[in-house]
Coordinates of C-alpha atoms in Angstrom, one line a residue:
L29 CA 47.0 92.2 20.5
H30 CA 46.2 94.7 23.1
A31 CA 45.9 94.5 26.9
N32 CA 43.2 96.3 28.7
V33 CA 44.6 96.9 32.2
P34 CA 42.0 98.3 34.7
D35 CA 42.7 101.7 36.1
H36 CA 42.8 100.3 39.7
V37 CA 46.0 98.4 38.9
P38 CA 48.7 100.6 40.3
E39 CA 51.7 99.3 38.3
I40 CA 52.8 96.7 35.8
G41 CA 55.2 94.0 37.2
A42 CA 58.8 93.8 36.1
N43 CA 58.4 91.0 33.6
A44 CA 54.6 91.0 33.1
F45 CA 54.7 91.4 29.3
K46 CA 58.3 90.5 28.5
G47 CA 58.4 88.7 25.2
C48 CA 54.8 89.6 24.2
W49 CA 56.0 90.7 20.8
G50 CA 52.5 90.5 19.3
M51 CA 51.7 93.5 21.4
A52 CA 54.6 95.6 20.1
D53 CA 53.9 98.8 18.2
Q54 CA 55.6 99.5 14.8
D55 CA 58.8 100.6 16.6
G56 CA 59.1 97.4 18.8
F57 CA 57.8 98.9 22.0
V58 CA 55.4 97.0 24.3
I59 CA 53.7 99.7 26.3
I60 CA 51.0 98.9 28.7
K61 CA 49.3 101.9 30.3
N62 CA 52.3 104.2 31.0
T63 CA 54.8 101.4 31.4
L64 CA 57.4 100.3 28.8
C65 CA 57.4 96.6 29.4
A66 CA 59.6 95.3 26.6
Y67 CA 61.6 96.5 23.5
G68 CA 61.8 94.3 20.5
G69 CA 63.1 96.8 17.9
N70 CA 66.4 96.7 16.3
N71 CA 67.3 100.4 16.1
A72 CA 70.7 101.6 17.3
C73 CA 69.1 104.9 18.5
V74 CA 66.1 104.2 20.7
N75 CA 63.6 107.1 21.1
I76 CA 61.3 106.1 23.9
P77 CA 57.9 107.6 23.3
E78 CA 56.5 110.5 25.3
G79 CA 53.9 109.4 27.9
V80 CA 56.1 106.5 29.2
E81 CA 56.5 107.0 33.0
Y82 CA 58.1 103.7 33.9
I83 CA 60.6 101.3 32.2
T84 CA 60.4 97.7 33.6
E85 CA 63.4 96.1 35.2
S86 CA 65.1 94.3 32.3
C87 CA 63.6 96.1 29.3
F88 CA 66.9 96.7 27.5
E89 CA 69.2 94.4 29.4
N90 CA 72.2 93.2 27.3
R91 CA 71.1 95.0 24.1
K92 CA 74.7 95.7 23.0
E93 CA 73.6 97.1 19.6
I94 CA 71.9 100.2 21.2
T95 CA 74.2 103.2 20.9
E96 CA 71.9 106.0 22.0
V97 CA 68.7 106.3 24.1
R98 CA 66.4 109.3 24.2
L99 CA 64.3 109.5 27.3
P100 CA 60.9 111.2 27.4
A101 CA 60.2 114.1 29.7
S102 CA 57.4 112.0 31.2
L103 CA 59.8 109.3 32.6
K104 CA 59.6 109.0 36.4
Q105 CA 61.4 105.8 37.2
F106 CA 63.7 103.1 35.9
G107 CA 62.5 99.7 37.0
V108 CA 59.4 98.9 39.0
V109 CA 61.2 97.2 41.9
E110 CA 61.6 98.1 45.5
H111 CA 65.3 99.0 45.0
P112 CA 65.6 100.7 41.6
S113 CA 69.4 100.6 41.7
E114 CA 69.1 96.8 41.4
S115 CA 66.9 96.9 38.2
K116 CA 68.7 95.8 35.0
V117 CA 67.1 98.3 32.6
F118 CA 70.4 99.2 30.8
V119 CA 72.8 96.7 32.3
G120 CA 75.0 95.1 29.7
C121 CA 74.2 97.7 27.0
T122 CA 77.9 98.1 26.1
G123 CA 77.1 100.0 22.9
L124 CA 76.0 102.9 25.1
A125 CA 79.5 103.3 26.7
D126 CA 81.2 106.6 26.2
A127 CA 84.9 107.0 25.3
Q128 CA 85.9 106.4 29.0
G129 CA 83.8 103.3 29.3
F130 CA 80.8 104.8 31.3
I131 CA 77.3 103.6 30.5
V132 CA 75.2 106.6 31.7
V133 CA 71.5 106.9 30.9
G134 CA 69.2 109.4 32.6
G135 CA 71.8 110.3 35.3
W136 CA 72.3 106.7 36.2
L137 CA 75.6 104.9 35.8
W138 CA 74.5 101.4 34.6
G139 CA 77.9 100.0 33.8
Y140 CA 81.6 100.5 33.2
T141 CA 83.6 98.9 30.4
G142 CA 86.9 100.7 30.9
D143 CA 90.1 99.3 32.5
S144 CA 91.5 102.3 34.3
N145 CA 92.9 101.8 37.8
I146 CA 91.7 105.3 38.7
I147 CA 88.1 105.8 37.7
E148 CA 86.7 109.3 37.9
I149 CA 82.9 109.2 37.6
P150 CA 81.4 112.0 35.5
E151 CA 79.6 114.9 37.2
S152 CA 76.4 114.0 35.3
V153 CA 75.9 110.8 37.4
K154 CA 73.4 111.0 40.3
M155 CA 72.8 107.2 40.9
I156 CA 75.2 104.2 40.6
H157 CA 73.7 100.8 39.8
S158 CA 74.5 97.8 41.9
D159 CA 77.7 95.9 41.0
V160 CA 79.1 98.5 38.6
F161 CA 82.6 98.4 39.9
R162 CA 82.5 95.2 41.9
S163 CA 85.8 93.3 41.7
G164 CA 87.0 90.0 43.0
R165 CA 88.9 89.7 46.3
N166 CA 92.1 88.5 44.5
E167 CA 92.2 91.6 42.2
T168 CA 94.2 94.7 43.0
P169 CA 91.6 97.3 44.2
R170 CA 91.1 100.1 41.8
T171 CA 90.2 103.7 43.0
V172 CA 86.8 105.2 42.2
I173 CA 86.5 109.0 42.5
V174 CA 82.8 109.9 43.3
P175 CA 81.6 113.4 42.5
A176 CA 79.4 115.3 44.8
S177 CA 76.5 114.9 42.3
V178 CA 76.1 111.2 43.4
T179 CA 73.3 110.7 45.9
H180 CA 72.9 106.9 45.9
A181 CA 74.8 103.8 44.9
G182 CA 73.4 100.3 44.8
R183 CA 74.5 97.5 47.0
H184 CA 77.9 96.1 46.1
A185 CA 78.6 98.9 43.7
F186 CA 82.1 99.4 45.2
T187 CA 83.0 95.9 46.5
N188 CA 86.8 95.7 46.9
M189 CA 87.3 99.2 45.6
R190 CA 88.9 102.3 47.1
V191 CA 86.5 105.2 47.1
E192 CA 87.4 108.8 47.2
F193 CA 84.8 111.6 47.4
R194 CA 85.2 115.0 45.7
G195 CA 84.3 117.9 47.8
E196 CA 83.3 117.4 51.4
V197 CA 83.8 113.8 52.6
P198 CA 80.7 112.5 54.4
N199 CA 81.2 111.0 57.8
A200 CA 81.1 107.1 58.0
C201 CA 77.5 107.0 59.3
E202 CA 76.2 109.3 56.5
T203 CA 78.2 107.3 53.9
Q204 CA 76.8 104.0 55.1
M205 CA 73.2 105.3 54.9
M206 CA 73.8 107.1 51.5
F207 CA 75.5 104.1 49.8
N208 CA 73.9 101.3 51.8
I209 CA 77.2 99.5 52.0
P210 CA 79.8 98.9 54.8
E211 CA 83.1 100.8 54.7
V212 CA 86.3 101.4 56.6
C213 CA 88.2 104.6 56.5
Y214 CA 91.6 104.9 54.9
E215 CA 93.6 108.1 54.7
N216 CA 91.4 110.7 52.8
G217 CA 88.8 108.4 51.5
F218 CA 87.0 105.1 52.0
Y219 CA 87.8 101.5 51.2
I220 CA 84.7 99.6 50.5
S221 CA 84.7 95.9 51.4

């Protein structure tokens, strides 16, 4: 099967071709126009083809068997949603976690599987997905150290966590705009509630 999508269609919706395995190529990719809509392959190392510009919202979600992802130079965006930090492209891909428990793909922190009380985010991270460090109200808050490389974090990324910034600490107004979350100051950092 093959879908002929007219040129005037600007983008493919998040779940438009999810589960359309009859449209998959020999490697398990369902690619419509320049959008990777689904992955049905079973490789531990996934090499996304050149020409893919977008990966839909839950394309690889919970694929624990994936241990490596190679992104094409053509890639422009993860997810085709209004708030990309809320897409679930690599959420639950625990096989991608490094030795410290960070699931990082393309400069995005998609998850954390570690159990440290002091979590120092790697300098390679630019974006933090929603809910990565979210903890319950009855849990003892852990401390997350955010490097200067981080420019955005999704909603609820740091719920009930203490947050410290490396380098210059932004003022509360800038922090609220940058992270799109409420905060209250504590000593040299922020406590996110």
